[in-house]
PDB file of C-alpha atoms in Angstrom:
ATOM      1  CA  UNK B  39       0.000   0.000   0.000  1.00  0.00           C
ATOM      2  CA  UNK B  40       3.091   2.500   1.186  1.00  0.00           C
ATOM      3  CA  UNK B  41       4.414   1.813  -2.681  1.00  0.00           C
ATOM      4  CA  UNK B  42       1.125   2.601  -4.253  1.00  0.00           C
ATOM      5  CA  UNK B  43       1.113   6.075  -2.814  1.00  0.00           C
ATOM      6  CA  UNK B  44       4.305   6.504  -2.973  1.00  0.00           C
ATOM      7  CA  UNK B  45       4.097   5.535  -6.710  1.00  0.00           C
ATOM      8  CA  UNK B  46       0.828   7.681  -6.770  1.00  0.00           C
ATOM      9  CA  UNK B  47       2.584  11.181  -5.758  1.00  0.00           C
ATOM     10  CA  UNK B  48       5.512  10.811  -7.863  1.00  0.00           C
ATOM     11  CA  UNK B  49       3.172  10.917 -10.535  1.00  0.00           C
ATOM     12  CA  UNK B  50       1.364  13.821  -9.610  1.00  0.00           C
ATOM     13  CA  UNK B  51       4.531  15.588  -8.619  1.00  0.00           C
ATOM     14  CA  UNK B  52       5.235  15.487 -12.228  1.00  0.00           C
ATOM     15  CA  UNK B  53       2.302  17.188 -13.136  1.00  0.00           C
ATOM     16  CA  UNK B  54       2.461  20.544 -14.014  1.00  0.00           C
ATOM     17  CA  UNK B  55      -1.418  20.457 -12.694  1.00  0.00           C
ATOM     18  CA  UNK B  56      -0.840  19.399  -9.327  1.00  0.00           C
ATOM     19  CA  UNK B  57       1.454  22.632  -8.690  1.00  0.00           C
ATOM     20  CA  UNK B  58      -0.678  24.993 -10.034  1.00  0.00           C
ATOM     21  CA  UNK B  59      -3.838  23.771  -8.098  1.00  0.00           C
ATOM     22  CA  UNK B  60      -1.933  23.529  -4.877  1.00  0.00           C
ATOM     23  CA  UNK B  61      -0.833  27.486  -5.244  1.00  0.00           C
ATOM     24  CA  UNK B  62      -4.023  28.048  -5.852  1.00  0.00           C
ATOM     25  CA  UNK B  63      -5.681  26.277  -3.097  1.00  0.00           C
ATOM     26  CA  UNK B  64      -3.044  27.815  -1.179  1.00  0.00           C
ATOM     27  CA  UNK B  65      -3.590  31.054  -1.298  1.00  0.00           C
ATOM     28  CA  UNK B  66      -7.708  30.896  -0.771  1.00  0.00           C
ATOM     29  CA  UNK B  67      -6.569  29.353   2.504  1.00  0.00           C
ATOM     30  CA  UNK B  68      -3.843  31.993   3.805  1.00  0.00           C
ATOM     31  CA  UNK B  69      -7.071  34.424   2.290  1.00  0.00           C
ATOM     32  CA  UNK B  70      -9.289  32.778   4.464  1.00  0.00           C
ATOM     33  CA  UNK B  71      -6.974  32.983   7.552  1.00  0.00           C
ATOM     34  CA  UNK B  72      -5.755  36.225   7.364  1.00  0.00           C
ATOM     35  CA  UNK B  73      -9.614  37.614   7.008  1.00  0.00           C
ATOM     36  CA  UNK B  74     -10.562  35.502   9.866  1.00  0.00           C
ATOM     37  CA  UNK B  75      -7.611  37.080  11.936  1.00  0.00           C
ATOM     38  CA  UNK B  76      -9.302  40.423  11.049  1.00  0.00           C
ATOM     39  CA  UNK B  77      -6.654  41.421   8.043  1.00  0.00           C
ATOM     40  CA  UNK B  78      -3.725  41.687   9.604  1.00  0.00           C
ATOM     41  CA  UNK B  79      -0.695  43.096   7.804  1.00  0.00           C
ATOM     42  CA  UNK B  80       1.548  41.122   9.892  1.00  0.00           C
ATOM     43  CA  UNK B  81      -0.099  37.945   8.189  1.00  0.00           C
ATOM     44  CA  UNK B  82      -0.456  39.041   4.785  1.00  0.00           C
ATOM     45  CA  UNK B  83      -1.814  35.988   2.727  1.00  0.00           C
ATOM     46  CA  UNK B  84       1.417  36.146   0.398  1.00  0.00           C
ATOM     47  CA  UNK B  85       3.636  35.343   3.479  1.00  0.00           C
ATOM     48  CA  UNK B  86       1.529  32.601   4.637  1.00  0.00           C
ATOM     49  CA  UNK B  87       1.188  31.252   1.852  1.00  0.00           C
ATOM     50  CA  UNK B  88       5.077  31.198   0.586  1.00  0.00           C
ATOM     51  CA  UNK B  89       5.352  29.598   4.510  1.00  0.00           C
ATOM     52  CA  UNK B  90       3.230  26.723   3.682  1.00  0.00           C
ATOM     53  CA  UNK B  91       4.182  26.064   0.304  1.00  0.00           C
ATOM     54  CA  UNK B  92       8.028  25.999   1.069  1.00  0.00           C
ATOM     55  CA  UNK B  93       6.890  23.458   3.964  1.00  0.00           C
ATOM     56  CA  UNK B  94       5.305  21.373   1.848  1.00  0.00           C
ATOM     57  CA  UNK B  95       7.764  21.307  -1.118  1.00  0.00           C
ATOM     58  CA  UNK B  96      10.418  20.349   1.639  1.00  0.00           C
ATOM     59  CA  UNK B  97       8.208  17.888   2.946  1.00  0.00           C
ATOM     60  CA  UNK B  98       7.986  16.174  -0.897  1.00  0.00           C
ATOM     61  CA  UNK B  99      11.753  16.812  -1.410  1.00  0.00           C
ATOM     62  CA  UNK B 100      10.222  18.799  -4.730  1.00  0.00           C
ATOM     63  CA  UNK B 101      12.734  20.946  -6.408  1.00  0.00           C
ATOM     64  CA  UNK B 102      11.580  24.251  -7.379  1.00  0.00           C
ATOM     65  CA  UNK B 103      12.062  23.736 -11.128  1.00  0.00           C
ATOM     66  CA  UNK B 104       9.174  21.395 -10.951  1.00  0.00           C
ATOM     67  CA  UNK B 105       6.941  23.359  -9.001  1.00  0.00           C
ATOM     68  CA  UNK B 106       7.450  26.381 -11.572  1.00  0.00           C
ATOM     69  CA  UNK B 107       6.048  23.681 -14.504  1.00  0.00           C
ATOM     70  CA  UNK B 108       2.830  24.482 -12.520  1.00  0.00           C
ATOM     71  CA  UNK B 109       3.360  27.905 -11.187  1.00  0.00           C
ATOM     72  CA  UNK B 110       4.338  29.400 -14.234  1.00  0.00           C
ATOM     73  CA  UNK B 111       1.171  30.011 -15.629  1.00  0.00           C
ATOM     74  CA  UNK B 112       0.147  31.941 -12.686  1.00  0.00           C
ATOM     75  CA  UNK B 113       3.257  34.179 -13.002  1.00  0.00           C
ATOM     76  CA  UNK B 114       2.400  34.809 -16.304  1.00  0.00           C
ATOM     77  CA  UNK B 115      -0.282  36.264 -15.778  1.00  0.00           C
ATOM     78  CA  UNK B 116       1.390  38.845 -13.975  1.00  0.00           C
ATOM     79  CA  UNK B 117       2.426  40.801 -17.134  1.00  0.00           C
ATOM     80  CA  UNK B 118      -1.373  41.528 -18.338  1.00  0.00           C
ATOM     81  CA  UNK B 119      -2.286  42.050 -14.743  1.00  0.00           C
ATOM     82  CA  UNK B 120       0.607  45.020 -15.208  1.00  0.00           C
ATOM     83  CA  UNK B 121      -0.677  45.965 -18.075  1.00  0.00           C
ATOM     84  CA  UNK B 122      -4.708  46.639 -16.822  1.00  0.00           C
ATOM     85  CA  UNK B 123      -3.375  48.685 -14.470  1.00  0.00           C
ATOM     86  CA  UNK B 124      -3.631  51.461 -17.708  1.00  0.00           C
ATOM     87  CA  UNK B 125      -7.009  51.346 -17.251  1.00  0.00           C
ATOM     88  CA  UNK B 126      -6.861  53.147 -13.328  1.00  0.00           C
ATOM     89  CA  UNK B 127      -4.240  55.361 -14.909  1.00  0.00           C
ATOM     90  CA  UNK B 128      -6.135  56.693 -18.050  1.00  0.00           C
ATOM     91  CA  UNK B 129      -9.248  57.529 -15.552  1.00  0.00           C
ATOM     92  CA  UNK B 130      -7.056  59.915 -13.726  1.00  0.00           C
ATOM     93  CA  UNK B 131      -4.579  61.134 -16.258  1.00  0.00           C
ATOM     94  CA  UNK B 132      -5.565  64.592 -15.420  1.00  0.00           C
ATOM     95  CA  UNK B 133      -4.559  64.830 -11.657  1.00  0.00           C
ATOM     96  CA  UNK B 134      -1.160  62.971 -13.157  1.00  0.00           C
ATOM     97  CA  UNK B 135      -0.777  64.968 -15.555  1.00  0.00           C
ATOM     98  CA  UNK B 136      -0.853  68.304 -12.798  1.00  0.00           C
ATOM     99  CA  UNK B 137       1.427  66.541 -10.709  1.00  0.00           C
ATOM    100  CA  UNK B 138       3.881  64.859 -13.971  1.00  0.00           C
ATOM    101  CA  UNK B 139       7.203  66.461 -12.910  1.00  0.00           C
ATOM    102  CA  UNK B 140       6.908  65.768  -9.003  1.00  0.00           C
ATOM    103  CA  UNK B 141       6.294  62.086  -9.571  1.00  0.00           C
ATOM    104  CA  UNK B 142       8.976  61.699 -12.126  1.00  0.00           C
ATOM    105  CA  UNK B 143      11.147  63.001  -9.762  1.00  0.00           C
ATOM    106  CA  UNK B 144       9.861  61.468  -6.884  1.00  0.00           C
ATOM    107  CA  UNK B 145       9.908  58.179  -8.691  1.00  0.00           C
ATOM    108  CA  UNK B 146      13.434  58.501 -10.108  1.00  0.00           C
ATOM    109  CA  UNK B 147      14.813  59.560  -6.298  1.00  0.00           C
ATOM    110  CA  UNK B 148      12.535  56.064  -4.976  1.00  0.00           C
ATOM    111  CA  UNK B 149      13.591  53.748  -7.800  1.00  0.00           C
ATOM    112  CA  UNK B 150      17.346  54.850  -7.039  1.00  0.00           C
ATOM    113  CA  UNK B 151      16.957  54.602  -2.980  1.00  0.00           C
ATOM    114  CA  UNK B 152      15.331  51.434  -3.164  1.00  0.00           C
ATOM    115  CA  UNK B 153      17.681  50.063  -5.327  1.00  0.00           C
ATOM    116  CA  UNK B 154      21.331  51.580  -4.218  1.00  0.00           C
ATOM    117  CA  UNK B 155      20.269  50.857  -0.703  1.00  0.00           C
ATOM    118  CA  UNK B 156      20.009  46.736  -0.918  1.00  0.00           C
ATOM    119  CA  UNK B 157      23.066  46.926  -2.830  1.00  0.00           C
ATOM    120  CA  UNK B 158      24.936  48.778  -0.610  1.00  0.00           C
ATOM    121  CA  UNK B 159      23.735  46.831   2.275  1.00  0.00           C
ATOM    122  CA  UNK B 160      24.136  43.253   1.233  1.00  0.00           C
ATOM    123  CA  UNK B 161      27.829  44.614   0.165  1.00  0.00           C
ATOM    124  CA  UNK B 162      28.936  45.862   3.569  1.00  0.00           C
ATOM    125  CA  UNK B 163      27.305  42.582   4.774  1.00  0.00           C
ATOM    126  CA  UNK B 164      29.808  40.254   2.335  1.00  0.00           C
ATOM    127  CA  UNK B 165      27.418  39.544  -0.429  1.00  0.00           C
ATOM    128  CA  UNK B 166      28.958  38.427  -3.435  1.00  0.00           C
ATOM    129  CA  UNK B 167      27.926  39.816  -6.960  1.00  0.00           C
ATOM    130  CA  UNK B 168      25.543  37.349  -8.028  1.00  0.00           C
ATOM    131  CA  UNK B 169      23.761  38.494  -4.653  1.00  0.00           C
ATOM    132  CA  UNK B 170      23.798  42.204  -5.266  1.00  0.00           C
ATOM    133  CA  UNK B 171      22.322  41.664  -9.037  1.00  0.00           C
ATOM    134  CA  UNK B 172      19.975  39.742  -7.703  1.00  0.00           C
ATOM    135  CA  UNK B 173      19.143  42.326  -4.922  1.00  0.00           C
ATOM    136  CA  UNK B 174      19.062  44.985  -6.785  1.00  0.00           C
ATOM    137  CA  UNK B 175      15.615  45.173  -8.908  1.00  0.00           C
ATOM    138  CA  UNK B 176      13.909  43.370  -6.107  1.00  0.00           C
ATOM    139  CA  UNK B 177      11.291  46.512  -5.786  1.00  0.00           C
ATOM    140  CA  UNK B 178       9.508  46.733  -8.958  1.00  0.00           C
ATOM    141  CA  UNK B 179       7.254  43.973 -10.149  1.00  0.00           C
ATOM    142  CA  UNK B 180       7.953  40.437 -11.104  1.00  0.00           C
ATOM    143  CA  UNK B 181       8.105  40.080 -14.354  1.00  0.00           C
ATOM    144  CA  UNK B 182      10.274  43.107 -15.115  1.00  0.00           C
ATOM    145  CA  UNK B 183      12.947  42.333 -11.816  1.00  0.00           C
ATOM    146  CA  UNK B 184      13.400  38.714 -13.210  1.00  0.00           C
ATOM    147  CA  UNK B 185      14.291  40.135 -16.624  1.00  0.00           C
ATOM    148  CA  UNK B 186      16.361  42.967 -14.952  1.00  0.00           C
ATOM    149  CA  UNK B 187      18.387  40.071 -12.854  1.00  0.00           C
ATOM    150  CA  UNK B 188      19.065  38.117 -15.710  1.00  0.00           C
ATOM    151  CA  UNK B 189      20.421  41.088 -17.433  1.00  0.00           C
ATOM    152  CA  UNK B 190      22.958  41.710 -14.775  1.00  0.00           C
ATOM    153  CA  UNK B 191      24.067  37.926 -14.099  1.00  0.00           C
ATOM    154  CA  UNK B 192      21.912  37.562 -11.101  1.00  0.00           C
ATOM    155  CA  UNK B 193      19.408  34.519 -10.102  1.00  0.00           C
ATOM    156  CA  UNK B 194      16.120  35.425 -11.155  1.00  0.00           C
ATOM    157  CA  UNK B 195      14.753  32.984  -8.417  1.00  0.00           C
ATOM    158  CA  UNK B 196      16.629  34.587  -5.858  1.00  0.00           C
ATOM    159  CA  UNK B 197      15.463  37.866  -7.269  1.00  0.00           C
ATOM    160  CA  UNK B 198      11.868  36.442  -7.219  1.00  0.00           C
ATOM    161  CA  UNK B 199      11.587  35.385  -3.695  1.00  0.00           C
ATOM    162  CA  UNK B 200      13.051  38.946  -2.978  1.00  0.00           C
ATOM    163  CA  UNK B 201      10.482  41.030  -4.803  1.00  0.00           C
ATOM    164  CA  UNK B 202       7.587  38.690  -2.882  1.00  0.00           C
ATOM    165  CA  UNK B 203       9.018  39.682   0.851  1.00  0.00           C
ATOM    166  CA  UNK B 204       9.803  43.355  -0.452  1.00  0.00           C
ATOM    167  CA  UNK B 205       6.069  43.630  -1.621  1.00  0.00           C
ATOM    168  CA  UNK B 206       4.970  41.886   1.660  1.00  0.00           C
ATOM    169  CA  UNK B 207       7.391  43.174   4.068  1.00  0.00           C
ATOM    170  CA  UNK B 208       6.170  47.161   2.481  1.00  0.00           C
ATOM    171  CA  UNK B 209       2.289  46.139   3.099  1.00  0.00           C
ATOM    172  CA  UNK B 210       3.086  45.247   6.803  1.00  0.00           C
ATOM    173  CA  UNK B 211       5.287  48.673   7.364  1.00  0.00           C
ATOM    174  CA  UNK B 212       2.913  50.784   5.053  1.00  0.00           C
ATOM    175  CA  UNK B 213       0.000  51.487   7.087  1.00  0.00           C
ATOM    176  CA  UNK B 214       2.068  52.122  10.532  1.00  0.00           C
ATOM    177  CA  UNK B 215       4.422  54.705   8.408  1.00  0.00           C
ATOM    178  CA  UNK B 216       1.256  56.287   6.540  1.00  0.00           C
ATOM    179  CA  UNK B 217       0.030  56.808  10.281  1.00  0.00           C
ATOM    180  CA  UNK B 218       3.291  57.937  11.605  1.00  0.00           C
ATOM    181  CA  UNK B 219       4.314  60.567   8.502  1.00  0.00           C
ATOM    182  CA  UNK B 220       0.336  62.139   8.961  1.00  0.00           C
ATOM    183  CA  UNK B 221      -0.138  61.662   5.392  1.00  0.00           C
ATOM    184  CA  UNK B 222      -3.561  62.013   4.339  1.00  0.00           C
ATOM    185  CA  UNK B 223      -3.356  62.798   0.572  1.00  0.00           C
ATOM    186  CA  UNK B 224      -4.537  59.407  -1.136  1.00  0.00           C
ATOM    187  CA  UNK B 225      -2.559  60.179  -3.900  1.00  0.00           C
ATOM    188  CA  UNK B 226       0.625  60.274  -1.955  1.00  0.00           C
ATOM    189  CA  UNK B 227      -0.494  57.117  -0.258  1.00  0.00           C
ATOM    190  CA  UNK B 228      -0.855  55.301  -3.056  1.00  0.00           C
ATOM    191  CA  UNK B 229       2.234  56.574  -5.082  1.00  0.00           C
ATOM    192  CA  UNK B 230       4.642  55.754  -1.964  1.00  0.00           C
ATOM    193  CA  UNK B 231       3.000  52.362  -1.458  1.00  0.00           C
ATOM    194  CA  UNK B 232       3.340  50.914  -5.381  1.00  0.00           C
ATOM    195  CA  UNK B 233       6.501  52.665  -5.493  1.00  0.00           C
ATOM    196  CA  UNK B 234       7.648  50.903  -2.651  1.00  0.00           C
ATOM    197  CA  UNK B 235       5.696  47.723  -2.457  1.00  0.00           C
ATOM    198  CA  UNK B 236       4.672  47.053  -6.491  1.00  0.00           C
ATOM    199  CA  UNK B 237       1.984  45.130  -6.744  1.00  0.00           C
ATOM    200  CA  UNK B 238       1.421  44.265  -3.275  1.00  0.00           C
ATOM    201  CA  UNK B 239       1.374  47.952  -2.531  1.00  0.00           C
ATOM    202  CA  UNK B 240      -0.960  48.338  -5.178  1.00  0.00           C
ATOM    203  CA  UNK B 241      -3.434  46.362  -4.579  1.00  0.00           C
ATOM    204  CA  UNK B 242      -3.155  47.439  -0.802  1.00  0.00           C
ATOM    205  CA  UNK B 243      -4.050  50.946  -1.756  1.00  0.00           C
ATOM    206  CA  UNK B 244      -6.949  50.055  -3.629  1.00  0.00           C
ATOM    207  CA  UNK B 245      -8.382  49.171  -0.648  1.00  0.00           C
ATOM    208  CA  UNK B 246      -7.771  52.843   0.778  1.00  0.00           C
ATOM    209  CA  UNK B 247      -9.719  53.980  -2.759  1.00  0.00           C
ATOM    210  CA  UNK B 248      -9.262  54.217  -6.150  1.00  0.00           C
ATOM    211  CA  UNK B 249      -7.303  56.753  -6.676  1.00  0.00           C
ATOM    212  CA  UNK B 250      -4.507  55.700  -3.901  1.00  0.00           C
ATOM    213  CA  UNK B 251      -4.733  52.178  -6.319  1.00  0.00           C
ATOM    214  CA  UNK B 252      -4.522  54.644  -9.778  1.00  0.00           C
ATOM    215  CA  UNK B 253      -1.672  56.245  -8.453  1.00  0.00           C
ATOM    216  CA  UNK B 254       0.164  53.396  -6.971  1.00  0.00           C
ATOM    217  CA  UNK B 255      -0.405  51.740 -10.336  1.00  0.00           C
ATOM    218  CA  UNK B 256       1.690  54.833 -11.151  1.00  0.00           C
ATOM    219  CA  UNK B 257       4.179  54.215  -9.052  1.00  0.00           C
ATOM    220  CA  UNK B 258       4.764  50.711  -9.604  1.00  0.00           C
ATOM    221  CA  UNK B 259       4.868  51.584 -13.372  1.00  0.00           C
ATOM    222  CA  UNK B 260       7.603  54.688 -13.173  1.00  0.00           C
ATOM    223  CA  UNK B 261       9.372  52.399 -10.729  1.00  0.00           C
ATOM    224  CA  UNK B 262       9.618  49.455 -13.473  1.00  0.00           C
ATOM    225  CA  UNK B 263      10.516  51.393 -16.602  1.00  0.00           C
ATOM    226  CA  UNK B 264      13.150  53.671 -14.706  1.00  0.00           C
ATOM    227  CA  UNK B 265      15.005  49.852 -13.099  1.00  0.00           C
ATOM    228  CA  UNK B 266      14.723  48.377 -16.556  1.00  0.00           C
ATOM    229  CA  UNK B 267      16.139  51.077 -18.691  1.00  0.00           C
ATOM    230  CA  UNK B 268      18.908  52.736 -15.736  1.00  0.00           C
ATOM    231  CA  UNK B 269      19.669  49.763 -13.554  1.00  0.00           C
ATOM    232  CA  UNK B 270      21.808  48.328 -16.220  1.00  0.00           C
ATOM    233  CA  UNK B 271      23.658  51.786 -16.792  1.00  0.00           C
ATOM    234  CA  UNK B 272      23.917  52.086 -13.312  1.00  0.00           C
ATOM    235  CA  UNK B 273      25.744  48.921 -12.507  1.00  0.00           C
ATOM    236  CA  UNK B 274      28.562  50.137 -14.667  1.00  0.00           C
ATOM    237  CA  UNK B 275      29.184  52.578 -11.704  1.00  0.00           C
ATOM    238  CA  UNK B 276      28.954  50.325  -8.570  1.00  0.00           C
ATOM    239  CA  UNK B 277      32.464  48.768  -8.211  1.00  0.00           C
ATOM    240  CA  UNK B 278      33.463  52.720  -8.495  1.00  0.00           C
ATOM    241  CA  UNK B 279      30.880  53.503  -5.358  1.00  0.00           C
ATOM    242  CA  UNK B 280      32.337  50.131  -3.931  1.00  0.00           C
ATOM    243  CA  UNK B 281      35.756  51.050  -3.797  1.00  0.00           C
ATOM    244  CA  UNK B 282      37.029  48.201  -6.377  1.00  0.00           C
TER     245      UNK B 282
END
């Protein structure tokens, strides 16, 4: 009986199927508990969910190249899920427009920060290079940090993982720091928080309203395109700013 199951699972293993419907079966749970814990940020359903899928793939002894035959489909769907976020955009194009210059700016200065910062960090802390690459687009969304890593001879699953606790990690601080700073301009919520936090942040601050979501969509957009085009020109400068 142990060899039938055994025999069983390794067949569903293989399965691209079985990994998809687990993430997805997943994630309605960690939904489920962090609602029925009253929404914590602290529990955000992207942390427990990455806690109980990495228990159970070391449980299997699966290898994360086989649970990405499954996952990849949902990850794909991150790059139209970008892309709709035009929609929020084009409805307020005229308060963006008002404000262009002070959100190019401020996005250029938060791209930068967020970026330099990690680098800078993990470097006084011994990281080696394949570390910093892979540190360094970790605050702009998904699909464009894995491309960015891979660019710059980093691990795009390092860089993955990274970009899922940045998002979470800036949904947890957000609200205490929105509290803290007395801001109380939606707009400047929601530009900070998918600036900061991509796509977490973003759909965070459509849940303060829609225009916090339209202009963290903003954010999270300014933050990509500015990483994808000067992150590469950047790194040309580091080992200067390193010293070596």
């Amino acid at each position: 009986m142990g060899d039938e199951i055994t025999d069983i699972w390794a067949f569903l293993a293989a399965s691209p199927l079985l990994w998809l419907t687990m993430t997805l079966v997943v994630f309605q749970g960690s939904l489920w508990i962090n609602r029925r814990l009253g929404g914590s940020p602290v529990l955000h359903p992207v942390l427990i969910s990455m806690g109980i899928l990495i228990t159970i793939l070391l449980l299997t002894d699966t290898d994360y190249d086989t649970y990405f035959d499954g996952a990849q489909f949902i990850h794909f769907l991150l790059g139209p899920a970008t892309v709709a976020l035009a929609v929020p955009l084009y409805e307020n194009r005229q308060q963006i427009r008002a404000l262009l210059w002070p959100l190019l700016v401020s996005g250029l200065a938060g791209a930068a920060t967020a970026a330099l910062s990690a680098v800078m960090i993990a470097y006084l802390m011994g990281a080696e290079w394949v570390t910093l690459m892979s540190l360094a687009p970790k605050s702009v969304t998904s699909p464009i940090a894995m491309g960015v890593s891979e660019k710059l001879g980093g691990l795009p699953s390092l860089t993955a993982a990274l970009v899922l606790l940045t998002g979470a990690i800036g949904c947890i601080l957000a609200p205490g720091l929105i509290r803290l700073l007395r801001i109380r301009d939606d707009r400047v919520k929601g530009f900070a928080m998918g600036l900061s936090a991509h796509g977490f942040g973003t759909a965070q601050a459509f849940g303060i309203s829609a225009t916090a979501g339209a202009f963290a969509g903003l954010g999270l957009t300014l933050a990509g395109i500015m990483t994808a085009f000067l992150l590469p020109l950047a790194v040309n400068w580091l080992p200067t700013l390193m010293g070596g």
